[in-house]
XYZ file of C-alpha atoms in Angstrom:
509
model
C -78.244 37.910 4.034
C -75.351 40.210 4.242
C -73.336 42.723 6.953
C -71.257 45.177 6.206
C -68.761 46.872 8.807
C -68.135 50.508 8.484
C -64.989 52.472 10.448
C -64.032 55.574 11.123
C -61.041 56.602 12.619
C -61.045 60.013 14.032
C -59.033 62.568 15.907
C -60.532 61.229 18.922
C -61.619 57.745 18.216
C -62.519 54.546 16.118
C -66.126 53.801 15.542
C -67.692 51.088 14.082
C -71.368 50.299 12.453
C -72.582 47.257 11.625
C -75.089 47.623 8.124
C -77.553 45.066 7.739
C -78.105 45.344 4.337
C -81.329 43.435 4.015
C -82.712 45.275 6.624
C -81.106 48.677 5.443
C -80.796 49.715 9.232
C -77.478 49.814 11.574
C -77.756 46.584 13.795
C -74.860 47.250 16.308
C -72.289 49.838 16.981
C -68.643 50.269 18.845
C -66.591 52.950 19.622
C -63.273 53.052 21.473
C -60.772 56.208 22.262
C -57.592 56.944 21.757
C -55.318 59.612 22.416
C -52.901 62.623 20.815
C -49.534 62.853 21.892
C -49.345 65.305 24.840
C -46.201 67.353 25.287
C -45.041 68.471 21.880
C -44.448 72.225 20.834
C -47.136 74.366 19.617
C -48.574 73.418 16.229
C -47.688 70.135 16.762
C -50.148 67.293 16.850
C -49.374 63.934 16.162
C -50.669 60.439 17.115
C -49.097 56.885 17.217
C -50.815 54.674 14.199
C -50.766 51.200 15.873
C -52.923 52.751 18.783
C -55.368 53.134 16.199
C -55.048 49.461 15.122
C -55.556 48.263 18.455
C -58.656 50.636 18.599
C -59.658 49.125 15.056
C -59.178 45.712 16.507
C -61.398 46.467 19.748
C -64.589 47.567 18.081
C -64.273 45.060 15.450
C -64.455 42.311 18.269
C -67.070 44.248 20.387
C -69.185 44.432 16.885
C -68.576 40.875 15.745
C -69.876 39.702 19.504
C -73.516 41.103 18.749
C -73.840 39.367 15.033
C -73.534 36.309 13.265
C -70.149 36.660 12.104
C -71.025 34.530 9.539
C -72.887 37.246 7.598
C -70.122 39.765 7.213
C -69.218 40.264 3.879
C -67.145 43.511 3.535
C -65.752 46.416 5.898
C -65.569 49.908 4.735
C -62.402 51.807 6.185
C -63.034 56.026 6.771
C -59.847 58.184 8.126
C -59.127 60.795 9.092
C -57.537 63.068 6.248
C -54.170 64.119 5.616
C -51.973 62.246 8.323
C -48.597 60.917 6.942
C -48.006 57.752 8.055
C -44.386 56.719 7.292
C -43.643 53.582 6.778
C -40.180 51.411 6.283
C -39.310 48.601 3.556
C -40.773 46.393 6.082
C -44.064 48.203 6.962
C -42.957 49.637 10.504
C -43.781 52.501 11.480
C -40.885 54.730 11.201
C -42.339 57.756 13.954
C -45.332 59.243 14.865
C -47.653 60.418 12.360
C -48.437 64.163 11.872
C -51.943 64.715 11.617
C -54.365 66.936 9.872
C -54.216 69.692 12.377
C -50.780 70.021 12.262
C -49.388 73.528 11.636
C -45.896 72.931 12.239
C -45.071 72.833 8.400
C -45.796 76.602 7.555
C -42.196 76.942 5.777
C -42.233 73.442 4.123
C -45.587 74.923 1.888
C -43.295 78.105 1.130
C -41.051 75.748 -0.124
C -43.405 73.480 -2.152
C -45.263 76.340 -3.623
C -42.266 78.329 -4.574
C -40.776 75.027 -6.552
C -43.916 75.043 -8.333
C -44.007 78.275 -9.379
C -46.339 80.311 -6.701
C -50.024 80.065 -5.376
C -51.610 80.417 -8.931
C -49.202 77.628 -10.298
C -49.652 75.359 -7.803
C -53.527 75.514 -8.368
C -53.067 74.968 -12.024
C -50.806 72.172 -11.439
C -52.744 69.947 -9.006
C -56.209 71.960 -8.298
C -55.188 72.789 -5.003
C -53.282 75.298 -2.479
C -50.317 73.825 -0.610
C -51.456 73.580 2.889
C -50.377 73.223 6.111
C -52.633 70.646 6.652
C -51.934 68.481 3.493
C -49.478 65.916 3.909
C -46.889 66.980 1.196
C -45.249 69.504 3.691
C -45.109 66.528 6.426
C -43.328 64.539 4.557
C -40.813 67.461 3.144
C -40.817 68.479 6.910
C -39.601 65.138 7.580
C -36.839 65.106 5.028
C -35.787 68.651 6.519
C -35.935 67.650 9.912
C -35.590 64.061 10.829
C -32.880 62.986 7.814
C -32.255 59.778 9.381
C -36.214 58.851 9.271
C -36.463 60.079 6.513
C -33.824 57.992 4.792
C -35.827 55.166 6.164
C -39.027 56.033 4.156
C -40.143 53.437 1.555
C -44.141 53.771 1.367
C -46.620 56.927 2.478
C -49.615 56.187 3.660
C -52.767 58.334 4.783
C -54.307 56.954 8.175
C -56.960 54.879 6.473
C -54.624 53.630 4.149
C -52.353 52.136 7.189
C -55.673 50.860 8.334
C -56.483 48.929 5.060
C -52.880 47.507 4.883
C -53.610 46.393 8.575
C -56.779 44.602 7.670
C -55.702 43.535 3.868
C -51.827 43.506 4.091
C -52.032 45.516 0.598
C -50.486 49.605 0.010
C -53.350 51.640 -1.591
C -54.784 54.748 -2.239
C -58.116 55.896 -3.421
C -58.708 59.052 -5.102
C -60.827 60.837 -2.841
C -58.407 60.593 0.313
C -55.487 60.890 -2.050
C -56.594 64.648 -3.182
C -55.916 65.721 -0.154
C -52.378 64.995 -0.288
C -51.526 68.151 -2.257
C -49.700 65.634 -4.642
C -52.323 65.006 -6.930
C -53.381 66.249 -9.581
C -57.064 66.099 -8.873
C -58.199 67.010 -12.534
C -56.385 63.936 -13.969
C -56.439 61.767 -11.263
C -53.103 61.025 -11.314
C -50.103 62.081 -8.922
C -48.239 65.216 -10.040
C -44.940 64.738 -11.076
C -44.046 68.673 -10.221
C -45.372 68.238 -6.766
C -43.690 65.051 -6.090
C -40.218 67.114 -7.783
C -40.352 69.919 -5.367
C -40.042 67.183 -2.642
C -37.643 64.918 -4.057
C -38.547 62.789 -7.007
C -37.533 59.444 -5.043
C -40.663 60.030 -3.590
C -42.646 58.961 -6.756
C -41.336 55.066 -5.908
C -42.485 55.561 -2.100
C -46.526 56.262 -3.094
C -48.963 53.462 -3.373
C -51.275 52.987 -6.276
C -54.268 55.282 -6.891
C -57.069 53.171 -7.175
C -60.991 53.867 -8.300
C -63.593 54.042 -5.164
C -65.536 51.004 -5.788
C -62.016 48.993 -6.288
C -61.272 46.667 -3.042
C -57.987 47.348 -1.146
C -58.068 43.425 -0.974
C -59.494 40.654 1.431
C -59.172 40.077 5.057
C -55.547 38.543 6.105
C -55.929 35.169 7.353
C -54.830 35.701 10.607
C -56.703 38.318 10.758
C -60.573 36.588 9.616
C -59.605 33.877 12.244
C -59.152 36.402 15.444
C -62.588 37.930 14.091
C -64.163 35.215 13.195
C -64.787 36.189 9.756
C -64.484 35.103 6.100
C -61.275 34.937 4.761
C -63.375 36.155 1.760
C -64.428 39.463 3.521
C -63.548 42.203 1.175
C -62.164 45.636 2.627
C -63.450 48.361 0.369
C -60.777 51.166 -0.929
C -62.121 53.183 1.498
C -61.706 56.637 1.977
C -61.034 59.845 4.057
C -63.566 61.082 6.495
C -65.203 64.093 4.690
C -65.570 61.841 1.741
C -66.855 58.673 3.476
C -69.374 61.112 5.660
C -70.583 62.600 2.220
C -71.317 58.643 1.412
C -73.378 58.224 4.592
C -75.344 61.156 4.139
C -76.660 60.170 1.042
C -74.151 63.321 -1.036
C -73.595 61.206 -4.066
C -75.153 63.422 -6.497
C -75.578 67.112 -7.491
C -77.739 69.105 -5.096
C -77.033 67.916 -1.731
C -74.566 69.401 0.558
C -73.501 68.280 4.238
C -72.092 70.170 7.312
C -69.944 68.195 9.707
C -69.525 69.780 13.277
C -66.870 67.475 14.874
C -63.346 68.368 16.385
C -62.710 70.509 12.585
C -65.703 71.537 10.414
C -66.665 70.528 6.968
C -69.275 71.530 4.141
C -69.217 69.994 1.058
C -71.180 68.755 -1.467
C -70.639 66.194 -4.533
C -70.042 67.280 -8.361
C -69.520 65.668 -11.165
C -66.731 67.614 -12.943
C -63.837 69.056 -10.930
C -64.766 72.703 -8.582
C -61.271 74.114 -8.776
C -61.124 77.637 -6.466
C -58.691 79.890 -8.231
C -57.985 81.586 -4.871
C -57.660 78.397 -3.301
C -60.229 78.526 -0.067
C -62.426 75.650 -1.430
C -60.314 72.925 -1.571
C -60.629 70.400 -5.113
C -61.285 67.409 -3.783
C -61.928 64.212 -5.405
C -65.061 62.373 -3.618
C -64.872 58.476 -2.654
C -67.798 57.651 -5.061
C -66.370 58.254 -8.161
C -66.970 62.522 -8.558
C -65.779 65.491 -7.159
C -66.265 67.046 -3.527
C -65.353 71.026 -3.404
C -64.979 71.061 0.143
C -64.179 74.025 3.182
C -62.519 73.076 6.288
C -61.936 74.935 9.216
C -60.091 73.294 11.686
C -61.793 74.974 15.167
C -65.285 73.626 15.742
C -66.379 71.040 19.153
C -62.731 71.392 20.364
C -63.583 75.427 21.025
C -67.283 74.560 22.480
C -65.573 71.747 24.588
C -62.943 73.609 26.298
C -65.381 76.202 26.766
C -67.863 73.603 28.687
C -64.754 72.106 30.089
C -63.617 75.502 31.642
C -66.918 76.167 33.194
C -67.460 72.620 34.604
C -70.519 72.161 32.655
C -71.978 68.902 31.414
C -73.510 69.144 27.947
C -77.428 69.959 29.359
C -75.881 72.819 31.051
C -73.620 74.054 28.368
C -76.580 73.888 26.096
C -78.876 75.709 28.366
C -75.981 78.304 29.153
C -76.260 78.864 25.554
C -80.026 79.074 24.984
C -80.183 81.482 28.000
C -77.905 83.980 26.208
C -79.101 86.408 23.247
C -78.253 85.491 19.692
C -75.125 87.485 18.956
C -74.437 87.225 22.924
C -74.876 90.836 23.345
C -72.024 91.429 20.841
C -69.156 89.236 21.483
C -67.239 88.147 18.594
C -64.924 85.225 18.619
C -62.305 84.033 16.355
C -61.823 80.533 16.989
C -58.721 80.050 15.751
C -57.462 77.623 18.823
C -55.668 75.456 16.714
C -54.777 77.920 13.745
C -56.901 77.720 10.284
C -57.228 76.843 7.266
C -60.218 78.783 6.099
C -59.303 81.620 5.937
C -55.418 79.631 6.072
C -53.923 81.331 9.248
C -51.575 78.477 10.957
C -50.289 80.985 12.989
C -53.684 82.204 14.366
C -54.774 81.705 17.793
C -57.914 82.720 19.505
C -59.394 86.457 20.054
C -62.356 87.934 21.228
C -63.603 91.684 20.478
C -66.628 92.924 22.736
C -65.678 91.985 26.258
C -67.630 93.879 28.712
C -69.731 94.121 32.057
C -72.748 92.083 29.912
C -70.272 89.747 28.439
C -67.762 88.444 30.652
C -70.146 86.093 31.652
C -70.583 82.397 31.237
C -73.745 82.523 29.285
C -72.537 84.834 26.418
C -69.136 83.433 26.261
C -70.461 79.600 25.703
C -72.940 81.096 23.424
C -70.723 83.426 21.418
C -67.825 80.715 20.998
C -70.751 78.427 19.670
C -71.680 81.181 17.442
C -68.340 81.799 16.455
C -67.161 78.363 15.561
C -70.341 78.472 13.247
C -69.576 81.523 10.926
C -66.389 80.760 10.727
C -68.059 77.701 9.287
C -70.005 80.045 7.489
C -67.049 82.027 5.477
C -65.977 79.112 3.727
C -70.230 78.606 2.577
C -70.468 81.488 1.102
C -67.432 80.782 -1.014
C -69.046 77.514 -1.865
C -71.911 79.925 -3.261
C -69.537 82.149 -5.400
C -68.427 78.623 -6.964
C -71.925 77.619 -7.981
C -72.547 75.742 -4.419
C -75.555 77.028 -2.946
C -77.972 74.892 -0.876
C -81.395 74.817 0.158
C -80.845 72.456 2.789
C -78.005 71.341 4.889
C -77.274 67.842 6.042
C -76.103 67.561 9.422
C -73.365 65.145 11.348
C -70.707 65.489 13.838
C -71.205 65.853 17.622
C -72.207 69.175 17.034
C -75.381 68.441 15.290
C -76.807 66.373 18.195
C -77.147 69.963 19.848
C -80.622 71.685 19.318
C -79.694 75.205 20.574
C -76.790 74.450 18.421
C -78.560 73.329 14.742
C -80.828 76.440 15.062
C -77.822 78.585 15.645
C -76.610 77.128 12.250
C -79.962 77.552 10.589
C -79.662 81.499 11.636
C -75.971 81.513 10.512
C -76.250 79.872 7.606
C -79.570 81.385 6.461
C -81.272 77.573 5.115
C -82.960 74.676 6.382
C -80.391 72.029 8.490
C -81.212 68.498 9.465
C -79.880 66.265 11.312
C -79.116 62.324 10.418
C -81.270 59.183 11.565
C -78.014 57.485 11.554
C -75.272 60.277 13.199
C -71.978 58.695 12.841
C -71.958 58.869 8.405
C -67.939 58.199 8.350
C -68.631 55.096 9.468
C -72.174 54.770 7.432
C -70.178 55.407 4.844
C -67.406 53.249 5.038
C -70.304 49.830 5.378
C -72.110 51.544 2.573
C -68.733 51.665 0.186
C -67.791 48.017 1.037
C -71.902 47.064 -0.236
C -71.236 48.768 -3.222
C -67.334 47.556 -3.651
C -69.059 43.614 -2.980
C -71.526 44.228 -5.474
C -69.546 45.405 -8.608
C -67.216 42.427 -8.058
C -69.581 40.059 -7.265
C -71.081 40.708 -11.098
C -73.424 44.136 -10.864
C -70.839 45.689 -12.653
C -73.022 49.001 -13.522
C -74.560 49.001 -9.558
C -74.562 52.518 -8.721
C -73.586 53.958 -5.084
C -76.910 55.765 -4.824
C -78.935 52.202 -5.228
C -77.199 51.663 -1.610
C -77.398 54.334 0.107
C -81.623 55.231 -0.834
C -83.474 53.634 2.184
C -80.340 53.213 4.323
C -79.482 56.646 4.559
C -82.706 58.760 6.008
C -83.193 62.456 7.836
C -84.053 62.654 11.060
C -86.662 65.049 10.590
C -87.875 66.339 14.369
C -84.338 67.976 14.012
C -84.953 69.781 11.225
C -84.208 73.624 12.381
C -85.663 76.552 10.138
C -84.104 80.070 10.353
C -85.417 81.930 12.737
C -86.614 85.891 10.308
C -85.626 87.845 13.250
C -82.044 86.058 13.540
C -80.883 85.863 10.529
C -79.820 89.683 9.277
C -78.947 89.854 13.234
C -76.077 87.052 12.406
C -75.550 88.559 9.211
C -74.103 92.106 10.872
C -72.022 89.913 13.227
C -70.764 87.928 10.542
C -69.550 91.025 9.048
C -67.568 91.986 12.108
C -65.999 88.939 12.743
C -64.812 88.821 8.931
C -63.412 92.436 9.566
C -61.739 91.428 13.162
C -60.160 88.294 11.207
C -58.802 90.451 8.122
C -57.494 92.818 10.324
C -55.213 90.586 12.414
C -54.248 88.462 9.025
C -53.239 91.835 7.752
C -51.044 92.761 10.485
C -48.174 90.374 11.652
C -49.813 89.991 15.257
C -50.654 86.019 14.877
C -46.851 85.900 13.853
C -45.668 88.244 16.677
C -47.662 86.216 19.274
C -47.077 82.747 18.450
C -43.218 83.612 18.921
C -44.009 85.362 22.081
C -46.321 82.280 23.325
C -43.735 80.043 22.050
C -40.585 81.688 23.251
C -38.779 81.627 19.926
């Protein structure tokens, strides 16, 4: 008779799931917000860690209140990727940590990838691009910028790490979150020296141990079981980042399945069993928290476009999505670029917004909600059809995020993406995920040393099949002309230096 807690920590918020393993069905749920850092320059976005600990700590005790606490046997810990958490000799946090959708460290990649020899080097020498969004060029921006923090620094964590030494007390990473550091080399599993050297080699002393993804970060603190009410036995799994935790709770832990996440950024990836290294560096190589591979595209511009959009017209989410059903597909020809926040694929962290096709039958609310809904979608889309040229081609697409509980909006993606999508009986998969990995992390220690992931997450994991969307014929080579022209619109502007040129302007500088 066992319970397994799953979290994810988001952009947004911490949710929790309760997995009743017995049953194979979520038995209660939690969520509770918290907030980014208002106020800070442009390309800056950074949150405070222990406001995600005191979010952890509120859905933990809102969960344990609807179950016998007695039950609860592991907790499963998903993060968001890429945030450097920097911690002292003592565990404090020494400042804000940067996030994933931070673009503020633009020259600290030059830096990096020049040190290791250019783009192509860099790829050889850990599988992966150095990106603004990785955490290498925080923590370089940090030397470069805030000396006397950085001086400070004695262990880097990712946001679900901090979590797990929260809950366990124990520094850790796991291999799938730890990819996405840009200091790994994700072929070996193993940090890279010459990534760690164009930083400062010190740093080598300041990163945790990698650790396998059925290993346990550790048990429950004392302190810690007795405010919950749990086990001092509880096991926390070694967890994982978001994209690789959502894979777990979609049931992507073998070849052939592939899932789309439409939440604040967008993700598609799907699970292999050797490494998918992109020699022009769009797919990133990640490792996946179930012991493969997950060749993965992110964009970084998905529900916070559609939500400023509804936000901006005073719409609650019926009317946004009837704004949008009332509108033509390709919304009478108005493209959007959704780069609000920058990108990363295509990697612009300059970029900004534009629009091309603004007219007397477009400057109105129904084409604009639909075409930013469109847009956010094959800009999703670019980063597929790379997938494709790497051998990643799918004949059906898992949905989760916010974005999939949209109808007007999953049939939009069926036209876009030209396949089959579905949506998930259980919608939140980080945090699926997360119970699912602690199951799995209980069971190999507890003796079933060959249990396999997939033993979990068959009957647990299930489609929600009245969402399945089909592309619509008539659609589909519509969306397939306007994908065209938004590709065009964004190569044009990367070409130029007009993202640079206005982000100074916008920015004063």
């Amino acid at each position: 008779m066992s319970l397994f807690i799953g979290i994810d920590s988001g952009t947004q918020s911490v949710k929790a799931v309760v997995l009743d393993l017995d049953a194979r069905q979520v038995v209660a749920e939690a969520r509770a917000p918290h907030q980014l850092i208002e106020g800070l320059p442009v390309g800056h976005m950074e949150q405070h860690p222990p406001e995600w600990v005191a979010a952890l700590d509120r859905v933990i005790a809102e969960v344990a209140g609807k179950i016998d606490r007695a039950r609860v046997r592991g907790i499963g810990v998903s993060g968001q990727q890429h945030g450097f958490v920097p911690l002292d000799a003592q565990g404090e946090v020494i400042r804000p940590a940067k996030l994933w959708c931070d673009t503020s460290t633009t020259a600290e990649c030059a830096i990096i990838t020049r040190k290791l020899g250019g783009p192509k080097a860099a790829i050889r020498k850990t599988g992966n691009l150095v990106l603004p969004g990785f955490t290498a060029p925080k923590i370089l921006w940090l030397k470069r910028n805030e000396p006397a923090n950085y001086r400070r620094l004695r262990h880097v964590l990712l946001p679900h790490d901090y979590l797990n030494f929260h809950l366990t007390g124990n520094y850790g990473m796991e291999f799938g979150d730890a990819s996405g550091t840009a200091l790994m080399d994700v072929r070996k599993r193993a940090w890279s020296g010459e990534a760690i050297a164009a930083i400062d080699r010190t740093l080598a002393e300041w990163l945790p141990p990698l650790s396998e993804s059925d290993a346990a970060a550790g048990t429950l603190r004392p302190a810690l079981a007795q405010k919950y009410g749990f086990s001092p036995e509880v096991v926390v799994s070694a967890g994982g980042g978001d994209n690789m935790m959502g894979a777990i709770g979609t049931g992507n832990v073998a070849p052939g399945v592939v899932t789309a996440s439409f939440g604040t950024s967008g993700t598609i990836y799907a699970f292999a069993s050797k490494p998918v290294v992109d020699p022009q560096g769009e797919i990133a190589a990640f490792c996946s928290s179930s012991g493969g591979w997950l060749p993965l595209l992110c964009t970084m511009n998905v529900t916070t476009v559609t939500e400023q959009v509804r936000a901006l017209f005073g719409y609650d989410h019926a009317e946004l999505e009837a704004a949008v059903a009332g509108a033509p597909a390709g919304a009478n020809g108005l493209v959007v670029l959704p780069y609000f926040a920058g990108e990363r694929t295509p990697n612009v962290p300059q970029g900004s917004g534009a629009m091309l096709g603004l007219n007397s039958q477009t400057l109105l609310r129904g084409p604009l909600a639909r075409a930013a809904m469109e847009g956010v979608t094959m800009g999703m889309n670019y980063g597929l059809r790379r997938l494709a040229e790497l051998g990643v081609k799918p004949k059906e697409i898992r949905l989760t995020g916010g974005g999939a509980k949209s109808a007007v909006w999953r049939q939009i993606m069926a036209d876009v993406f030209g396949v089959p999508v579905v949506g998930m009986v259980e919608d939140e998969g980080a945090a699926l995920g997360g119970a699912l990995q602690a199951a799995w992390c209980v069971a190999r220690r507890g003796g079933q040393a060959k249990a396999k992931l997939s033993e979990f997450t068959d009957g647990v994991v299930q489609l929600n099949e009245p969402t399945r969307c089909v592309p619509n014929r008539a659609n589909v080579p519509r969306y397939r002309e306007l994908q065209a022209l938004q590709d065009e619109l964004s190569a044009t502007l990367r070409a130029s230096a007009v993202f640079g040129r206005q982000r100074r302007f916008a920015t004063g500088s």
